[in-house]
Tab-separated table of C-alpha atoms and ligand atoms in Angstrom:
chain	number	residue	atom	x	y	z
I	12	MET	CA	55.419	84.834	-2.942
I	13	LEU	CA	53.360	84.835	-6.086
I	14	THR	CA	54.374	87.137	-8.837
I	15	GLY	CA	52.420	87.785	-11.995
I	16	MET	CA	49.604	85.575	-13.104
I	17	SER	CA	48.498	83.215	-10.382
I	18	THR	CA	46.153	80.830	-12.201
I	19	GLY	CA	47.775	77.957	-14.058
I	20	TYR	CA	46.267	76.469	-17.190
I	21	VAL	CA	47.009	73.172	-18.906
I	22	TYR	CA	45.928	72.296	-22.433
I	23	HIS	CA	47.560	70.562	-25.344
I	24	GLU	CA	46.180	70.293	-28.879
I	25	VAL	CA	46.864	66.558	-28.891
I	26	PHE	CA	44.020	66.095	-26.384
I	27	GLY	CA	41.778	66.734	-29.405
I	28	TRP	CA	43.447	63.793	-31.144
I	29	HIS	CA	42.174	61.224	-28.620
I	30	ASP	CA	40.144	59.258	-31.153
I	31	THR	CA	36.825	57.909	-29.899
I	32	GLY	CA	35.715	57.027	-33.419
I	33	SER	CA	32.350	57.060	-35.152
I	34	ALA	CA	30.154	55.385	-32.540
I	35	GLY	CA	26.450	56.149	-32.545
I	36	GLY	CA	26.849	58.208	-29.353
I	37	LEU	CA	27.805	55.360	-27.046
I	38	PHE	CA	27.854	52.156	-29.084
I	39	PRO	CA	29.797	50.835	-32.067
I	40	SER	CA	27.817	51.166	-35.263
I	41	SER	CA	26.496	48.012	-36.899
I	42	PRO	CA	23.876	47.175	-39.513
I	43	ARG	CA	22.895	44.229	-37.313
I	44	THR	CA	22.186	46.257	-34.182
I	45	GLY	CA	20.833	49.251	-36.039
I	46	VAL	CA	23.322	51.669	-34.486
I	47	GLN	CA	24.261	54.128	-37.215
I	48	PRO	CA	27.746	55.629	-37.414
I	49	LEU	CA	27.774	59.195	-36.068
I	50	TRP	CA	30.260	60.361	-33.441
I	51	HIS	CA	31.032	59.306	-29.916
I	52	PHE	CA	29.497	61.494	-27.205
I	53	GLU	CA	33.016	61.999	-25.792
I	54	HIS	CA	33.949	63.993	-28.877
I	55	PRO	CA	36.967	66.324	-29.187
I	56	ASP	CA	34.820	69.416	-29.721
I	57	THR	CA	33.371	69.428	-26.201
I	58	LYS	CA	36.866	70.197	-24.885
I	59	ARG	CA	38.639	71.783	-27.850
I	60	ARG	CA	36.020	74.525	-28.059
I	61	VAL	CA	36.544	75.371	-24.377
I	62	HIS	CA	40.181	76.046	-25.132
I	63	GLU	CA	39.339	78.043	-28.260
I	64	LEU	CA	36.964	80.280	-26.289
I	65	ILE	CA	39.621	80.823	-23.625
I	66	VAL	CA	42.017	81.900	-26.395
I	67	VAL	CA	39.619	83.985	-28.495
I	68	THR	CA	38.288	85.947	-25.497
I	69	GLY	CA	41.862	86.766	-24.487
I	70	LEU	CA	41.441	85.077	-21.109
I	71	VAL	CA	44.445	82.903	-21.936
I	72	ASP	CA	46.630	86.016	-21.622
I	73	GLU	CA	45.665	86.207	-17.934
I	74	LEU	CA	46.709	82.609	-17.301
I	75	ASN	CA	50.041	80.990	-16.595
I	76	ARG	CA	50.380	78.259	-19.221
I	77	ILE	CA	51.660	74.983	-17.784
I	78	ARG	CA	53.101	72.488	-20.232
I	79	PRO	CA	51.824	68.935	-19.695
I	80	ARG	CA	54.191	65.996	-19.676
I	81	PRO	CA	53.272	62.322	-19.910
I	82	ALA	CA	52.807	60.573	-16.582
I	83	THR	CA	55.377	57.797	-16.285
I	84	VAL	CA	54.361	54.165	-15.894
I	85	ASP	CA	55.550	54.329	-12.277
I	86	GLU	CA	53.346	57.353	-11.632
I	87	LEU	CA	50.334	55.650	-13.225
I	88	ALA	CA	51.126	52.522	-11.201
I	89	ARG	CA	50.568	54.410	-7.933
I	90	VAL	CA	46.890	54.047	-8.860
I	91	HIS	CA	46.575	51.434	-11.609
I	92	ASP	CA	47.548	47.767	-11.821
I	93	THR	CA	50.662	47.276	-13.927
I	94	GLY	CA	48.848	44.609	-15.971
I	95	TYR	CA	46.154	47.127	-16.901
I	96	ILE	CA	48.702	49.774	-17.869
I	97	ALA	CA	50.521	47.200	-20.034
I	98	ARG	CA	47.274	46.177	-21.717
I	99	ILE	CA	46.451	49.771	-22.650
I	100	ARG	CA	49.990	50.190	-24.015
I	101	ASN	CA	49.727	47.009	-26.059
I	102	ASP	CA	46.258	47.746	-27.458
I	103	SER	CA	47.415	51.255	-28.225
I	104	ASP	CA	50.021	49.734	-30.569
I	105	LEU	CA	47.271	48.121	-32.658
I	106	PRO	CA	46.423	49.941	-35.911
I	107	TYR	CA	42.999	51.022	-34.612
I	108	GLY	CA	43.666	51.058	-30.867
I	109	GLY	CA	41.252	49.393	-28.463
I	110	ASP	CA	38.843	49.902	-25.579
I	111	ALA	CA	39.783	50.660	-21.987
I	112	GLY	CA	37.432	48.058	-20.566
I	113	ASP	CA	33.671	48.515	-20.795
I	114	GLY	CA	33.050	48.837	-24.532
I	115	LEU	CA	32.151	52.521	-24.029
I	116	THR	CA	35.734	53.759	-23.812
I	117	PRO	CA	37.467	53.495	-27.184
I	118	PHE	CA	40.892	54.936	-27.889
I	119	GLY	CA	42.834	55.127	-31.118
I	120	HIS	CA	46.272	54.102	-32.308
I	121	ASP	CA	48.882	55.450	-29.858
I	122	GLY	CA	46.052	56.544	-27.580
I	123	PHE	CA	48.184	55.499	-24.599
I	124	ASP	CA	50.396	58.524	-25.219
I	125	ILE	CA	47.444	60.907	-25.013
I	126	ALA	CA	45.957	59.274	-21.913
I	127	ALA	CA	49.356	59.429	-20.185
I	128	LEU	CA	49.651	63.109	-21.141
I	129	ALA	CA	46.204	63.820	-19.677
I	130	ALA	CA	47.208	62.288	-16.341
I	131	GLY	CA	50.582	64.030	-16.495
I	132	GLY	CA	48.906	67.352	-17.246
I	133	VAL	CA	46.988	67.228	-13.973
I	134	LEU	CA	50.154	66.150	-12.203
I	135	GLU	CA	52.024	69.194	-13.563
I	136	ALA	CA	49.192	71.482	-12.470
I	137	VAL	CA	49.379	70.028	-8.965
I	138	GLU	CA	53.160	70.512	-8.877
I	139	ALA	CA	52.790	74.160	-9.910
I	140	VAL	CA	50.251	74.812	-7.149
I	141	VAL	CA	52.144	72.906	-4.457
I	142	ASP	CA	55.419	74.635	-5.432
I	143	GLY	CA	53.665	78.002	-5.197
I	144	ARG	CA	54.341	78.963	-8.818
I	145	VAL	CA	50.593	79.548	-9.152
I	146	ARG	CA	47.796	79.845	-6.597
I	147	ASN	CA	45.319	77.588	-8.414
I	148	ALA	CA	45.060	75.854	-11.777
I	149	TYR	CA	42.714	74.415	-14.371
I	150	ALA	CA	43.789	71.302	-16.275
I	151	LEU	CA	41.737	71.020	-19.467
I	152	VAL	CA	42.683	67.434	-20.256
I	153	ARG	CA	41.211	64.618	-22.330
I	154	PRO	CA	40.426	61.726	-21.983
I	155	PRO	CA	38.679	62.285	-18.636
I	156	GLY	CA	39.447	60.154	-15.596
I	157	HIS	CA	37.039	59.864	-12.675
I	158	HIS	CA	35.365	56.548	-13.628
I	159	ALA	CA	38.638	54.661	-14.164
I	160	LEU	CA	39.327	51.948	-11.585
I	161	ALA	CA	42.678	50.424	-10.637
I	162	ALA	CA	42.335	47.542	-13.090
I	163	THR	CA	40.050	48.870	-15.818
I	164	GLY	CA	38.936	51.962	-17.616
I	165	MET	CA	35.254	52.770	-17.998
I	166	GLY	CA	32.842	55.556	-18.858
I	167	PHE	CA	35.177	57.273	-21.389
I	168	CYS	CA	38.011	57.287	-18.797
I	169	VAL	CA	41.313	55.477	-19.406
I	170	PHE	CA	43.474	56.541	-16.443
I	171	ASN	CA	42.120	58.201	-13.314
I	172	ASN	CA	43.860	61.535	-13.840
I	173	ILE	CA	42.829	63.159	-10.565
I	174	ALA	CA	43.730	60.066	-8.528
I	175	VAL	CA	47.162	59.850	-10.168
I	176	ALA	CA	47.680	63.529	-9.305
I	177	ALA	CA	46.518	63.059	-5.701
I	178	ARG	CA	48.858	60.081	-5.183
I	179	HIS	CA	51.693	62.127	-6.708
I	180	ALA	CA	50.977	64.960	-4.280
I	181	GLN	CA	51.066	62.499	-1.372
I	182	ARG	CA	54.061	60.384	-2.381
I	183	ALA	CA	56.305	62.784	-4.313
I	184	LEU	CA	55.375	66.245	-3.046
I	185	GLY	CA	54.796	65.535	0.656
I	186	VAL	CA	51.205	66.770	0.766
I	187	ASP	CA	49.464	65.079	3.685
I	188	ARG	CA	45.749	65.657	3.268
I	189	ILE	CA	43.885	66.024	0.014
I	190	ALA	CA	40.202	66.679	-0.611
I	191	ILE	CA	38.673	65.742	-3.957
I	192	VAL	CA	35.346	67.390	-4.827
I	193	ASP	CA	33.679	65.877	-7.915
I	194	TRP	CA	30.714	67.717	-9.452
I	195	ASP	CA	30.628	65.862	-12.734
I	196	VAL	CA	26.993	64.750	-13.079
I	197	HIS	CA	28.042	61.101	-12.957
I	198	HIS	CA	29.277	59.339	-9.831
I	199	GLY	CA	33.047	59.539	-9.329
I	200	ASN	CA	33.149	55.801	-8.704
I	201	GLY	CA	36.751	55.250	-9.728
I	202	THR	CA	38.099	57.943	-7.429
I	203	GLN	CA	35.882	56.659	-4.607
I	204	ALA	CA	37.180	53.095	-5.015
I	205	ILE	CA	40.853	54.097	-5.215
I	206	PHE	CA	40.774	56.054	-1.939
I	207	TYR	CA	38.042	54.040	-0.169
I	208	ASP	CA	40.287	53.012	2.735
I	209	ASP	CA	42.441	56.162	2.844
I	210	PRO	CA	41.538	58.675	5.585
I	211	ASP	CA	44.047	61.171	4.147
I	212	VAL	CA	42.043	61.633	0.950
I	213	LEU	CA	38.498	62.914	1.420
I	214	THR	CA	36.373	62.121	-1.642
I	215	ILE	CA	33.073	63.923	-2.185
I	216	SER	CA	30.894	63.275	-5.239
I	217	LEU	CA	27.829	65.290	-6.233
I	218	HIS	CA	25.954	63.453	-8.967
I	219	GLN	CA	22.537	62.838	-10.428
I	220	ASP	CA	21.095	59.860	-8.590
I	221	ASN	CA	21.615	56.577	-10.445
I	222	VAL	CA	22.761	57.719	-13.877
I	223	PHE	CA	26.230	56.224	-14.366
I	224	PRO	CA	27.496	53.833	-13.237
I	225	LEU	CA	24.112	52.320	-12.378
I	226	ASP	CA	23.582	51.379	-8.714
I	227	SER	CA	26.618	53.399	-7.613
I	228	GLY	CA	27.116	56.527	-5.538
I	229	HIS	CA	24.677	55.799	-2.722
I	230	THR	CA	24.865	57.693	0.564
I	231	ASP	CA	25.797	54.529	2.486
I	232	GLU	CA	29.046	54.132	0.502
I	233	ARG	CA	31.149	55.894	3.133
I	234	GLY	CA	34.578	54.277	2.969
I	235	THR	CA	36.086	51.320	4.757
I	236	ASP	CA	38.481	50.618	7.640
I	237	ALA	CA	40.449	53.777	8.514
I	238	GLY	CA	38.823	55.478	5.527
I	239	PHE	CA	35.295	55.141	6.922
I	240	GLY	CA	33.554	58.502	6.822
I	241	TYR	CA	35.994	59.931	4.283
I	242	ASN	CA	33.860	59.176	1.242
I	243	VAL	CA	30.769	61.322	0.876
I	244	ASN	CA	28.164	60.805	-1.833
I	245	ILE	CA	25.521	63.423	-2.587
I	246	PRO	CA	23.057	61.841	-5.029
I	247	LEU	CA	20.761	64.580	-6.340
I	248	PRO	CA	17.339	64.167	-7.951
I	249	PRO	CA	16.979	64.844	-11.681
I	250	GLY	CA	16.042	68.449	-12.396
I	251	SER	CA	18.495	69.933	-9.897
I	252	GLY	CA	19.589	73.461	-10.826
I	253	ASP	CA	21.798	76.227	-9.498
I	254	GLY	CA	19.907	76.574	-6.200
I	255	CYS	CA	20.245	72.879	-5.400
I	256	TYR	CA	23.926	72.710	-6.270
I	257	ARG	CA	24.705	75.835	-4.232
I	258	TYR	CA	22.829	74.387	-1.259
I	259	ALA	CA	24.746	71.105	-1.556
I	260	VAL	CA	28.103	72.868	-1.600
I	261	GLU	CA	27.114	75.175	1.275
I	262	THR	CA	25.523	72.443	3.422
I	263	VAL	CA	27.763	69.438	2.763
I	264	VAL	CA	30.894	70.212	0.756
I	265	VAL	CA	32.155	73.262	2.627
I	266	PRO	CA	31.396	71.837	6.115
I	267	ALA	CA	33.126	68.573	5.119
I	268	LEU	CA	36.183	70.521	3.977
I	269	GLN	CA	36.175	72.533	7.204
I	270	ARG	CA	36.122	69.352	9.286
I	271	PHE	CA	38.819	67.663	7.198
I	272	ARG	CA	41.208	70.613	6.867
I	273	PRO	CA	42.922	69.622	3.606
I	274	ASP	CA	46.349	70.825	2.491
I	275	LEU	CA	45.205	70.759	-1.142
I	276	VAL	CA	41.790	70.759	-2.815
I	277	LEU	CA	41.253	69.009	-6.144
I	278	VAL	CA	38.039	69.400	-8.134
I	279	ALA	CA	36.851	66.905	-10.745
I	280	CYS	CA	35.016	69.456	-12.862
I	281	GLY	CA	32.482	68.054	-15.282
I	282	PHE	CA	29.956	70.250	-17.042
I	283	ASP	CA	27.426	67.497	-17.721
I	284	ALA	CA	25.221	68.810	-14.905
I	285	GLY	CA	24.725	71.741	-17.268
I	286	ALA	CA	21.213	72.624	-18.382
I	287	MET	CA	21.899	71.770	-22.030
I	288	ASP	CA	23.711	68.475	-21.567
I	289	GLN	CA	22.452	65.405	-23.357
I	290	MET	CA	23.888	62.854	-20.924
I	291	ALA	CA	21.912	63.802	-17.807
I	292	ARG	CA	18.936	65.828	-16.617
I	293	GLN	CA	20.284	68.624	-14.432
I	294	MET	CA	19.973	72.374	-14.990
I	295	VAL	CA	23.155	74.095	-13.812
I	296	THR	CA	24.071	77.322	-15.638
I	297	SER	CA	27.495	78.753	-16.379
I	298	ARG	CA	26.947	81.258	-13.575
I	299	GLY	CA	26.072	78.344	-11.309
I	300	PHE	CA	29.407	76.686	-12.091
I	301	HIS	CA	31.113	80.040	-11.488
I	302	GLN	CA	29.493	80.305	-8.058
I	303	LEU	CA	30.331	76.719	-7.085
I	304	THR	CA	33.946	77.427	-8.015
I	305	GLU	CA	33.998	80.584	-5.891
I	306	MET	CA	32.514	78.727	-2.914
I	307	VAL	CA	35.151	75.982	-3.034
I	308	MET	CA	37.864	78.614	-3.649
I	309	ALA	CA	36.760	80.486	-0.532
I	310	ALA	CA	37.006	77.295	1.534
I	311	ALA	CA	40.429	76.510	0.049
I	312	GLY	CA	41.454	80.099	0.820
I	313	ASP	CA	40.528	79.647	4.464
I	314	LEU	CA	41.970	76.148	4.836
I	315	CYS	CA	44.995	75.701	2.597
I	316	GLY	CA	46.199	79.002	1.210
I	317	GLY	CA	43.866	78.731	-1.782
I	318	ARG	CA	45.739	75.705	-3.170
I	319	MET	CA	43.255	74.218	-5.610
I	320	VAL	CA	43.508	72.336	-8.889
I	321	MET	CA	40.525	71.661	-11.118
I	322	THR	CA	40.596	68.939	-13.734
I	323	HIS	CA	38.192	68.598	-16.628
I	324	GLU	CA	35.895	65.565	-16.719
I	325	GLY	CA	32.621	65.312	-18.703
I	326	GLY	CA	30.331	67.822	-20.402
I	327	TYR	CA	28.825	66.952	-23.766
I	328	ASN	CA	27.104	69.960	-25.287
I	329	PRO	CA	29.719	71.497	-27.583
I	330	ALA	CA	27.815	74.791	-27.898
I	331	HIS	CA	27.307	75.450	-24.185
I	332	VAL	CA	30.189	73.722	-22.394
I	333	PRO	CA	32.723	76.358	-23.574
I	334	PHE	CA	30.798	79.069	-21.690
I	335	CYS	CA	30.722	76.905	-18.557
I	336	GLY	CA	34.453	76.237	-18.793
I	337	LEU	CA	35.153	79.914	-19.386
I	338	ALA	CA	33.072	80.865	-16.338
I	339	VAL	CA	35.010	78.481	-14.090
I	340	VAL	CA	38.426	79.605	-15.284
I	341	GLU	CA	37.281	83.230	-14.919
I	342	ALA	CA	36.353	82.484	-11.305
I	343	LEU	CA	39.790	80.978	-10.665
I	344	CYS	CA	41.627	84.035	-11.971
I	345	GLY	CA	39.093	86.735	-11.039
I	346	GLN	CA	38.670	88.092	-14.558
I	347	HIS	CA	35.654	88.468	-16.833
I	348	THR	CA	35.536	88.462	-20.623
I	349	VAL	CA	32.261	87.725	-22.420
I	350	ASP	CA	28.767	86.972	-21.103
I	351	ASP	CA	27.222	83.552	-21.731
I	352	PRO	CA	24.482	84.184	-24.313
I	353	PHE	CA	22.618	81.074	-23.105
I	354	HIS	CA	22.369	82.376	-19.543
I	355	PRO	CA	19.164	84.457	-19.741
I	356	LEU	CA	17.322	81.463	-21.169
I	357	LEU	CA	18.701	78.816	-18.827
I	358	SER	CA	18.575	80.842	-15.613
I	359	ALA	CA	14.863	81.536	-16.177
I	360	MET	CA	13.948	77.855	-16.407
I	361	ALA	CA	11.417	76.787	-13.792
I	362	GLY	CA	12.975	74.876	-10.921
I	363	GLN	CA	16.337	76.633	-10.758
I	364	GLU	CA	15.712	77.350	-7.061
I	365	LEU	CA	16.190	74.671	-4.409
I	366	GLN	CA	13.208	72.266	-4.306
I	367	PRO	CA	12.014	70.448	-1.145
I	368	ALA	CA	12.979	66.958	-2.371
I	369	GLN	CA	16.453	68.229	-3.256
I	370	GLN	CA	16.848	69.835	0.142
I	371	ALA	CA	15.782	66.626	1.884
I	372	ALA	CA	18.327	64.596	-0.098
I	373	ILE	CA	21.124	67.013	0.801
I	374	ASP	CA	20.141	67.399	4.472
I	375	LYS	CA	20.341	63.621	4.837
I	376	VAL	CA	23.985	63.675	3.718
I	377	ALA	CA	24.781	66.658	5.955
I	378	GLY	CA	24.142	64.352	8.915
I	379	LEU	CA	26.937	61.985	7.837
I	380	LEU	CA	29.948	64.226	8.285
I	381	GLY	CA	30.642	63.433	11.964
I	382	ASP	CA	33.260	60.771	11.214
I	383	ILE	CA	35.480	63.267	9.398
I	384	VAL	CA	38.135	64.558	11.791
I	385	SER	CA	41.060	66.837	11.095
I	386	ALA	CA	44.605	65.607	11.679
U	424	ZN	ZN1	30.137	62.771	-16.449
């Protein structure tokens, strides 16, 4: 029985201390390459300002604060190679930290502690939902996670937070079947790879076709062995807006969930499909993200008592992302505070409705759900 506030919320100020340095967006600055020092795209403000808006609007008073704890090495090792975890720990001891693997994923001195807290924050949110202390939860964590592979970080991600949480739910909390829906605009390649042969974890990624990683997230990447059919990629054309994303969730995501019948739904929630994001070319509005959240919530309500945990991934426009994050958390808890001042402008952009090429891309994926069977 739930009493009081039924939406959990994880944030810690130290997530703003994850130090990605003064890169020129993506690359280290250098007078030889011509990259000028600026800031890294994965900058604290894109997340910190979400939290500040949740506090200043008073929405935080409607939420059940969940304190994050660091994931232990054993918990991280359910997903990551121990050699990789040790390397991050060692590089984290260096005076200026290191990089998680691809040269795009810097972390500062003692950055291991923050990355472990991000993974542990999602894990705590999952525990609260599985225990029934809250109905659903939002984990506003940083660094993000969905690109991280077992043996390397990449794409701003050090540890795969949502994968660590899913393995924890399976191994420590006795949850049998978990669905992971990833609507970050980039392909959730790390999560896909980690669960590629696992038929008990359904992974679904909606992403802009061929943005990052390159040549990843194709429709024919469907899982392997017993896991075949349990990985679903929905690559969407550039220019996809609210109508396209709603159609994809209605036509592919919800039917896939209904076939799979999860015990827990996790959402890798990026806001870089937002209409003002600099890292991709999609057009989703804050109201669009609100609607997507409600659609997945309704499916979780029908299938698994509403048990759903969302974890923060990308989203790189520090002015607009806070309104998208607010809209999603408002959907989770059924409250409303302030209107998004950007919404009238963004919702009126041409092409917000479903376009024929988008529909064709989604319909093609809808035909691939037949291998998903419930337990
Ligand atoms: Zn992303």
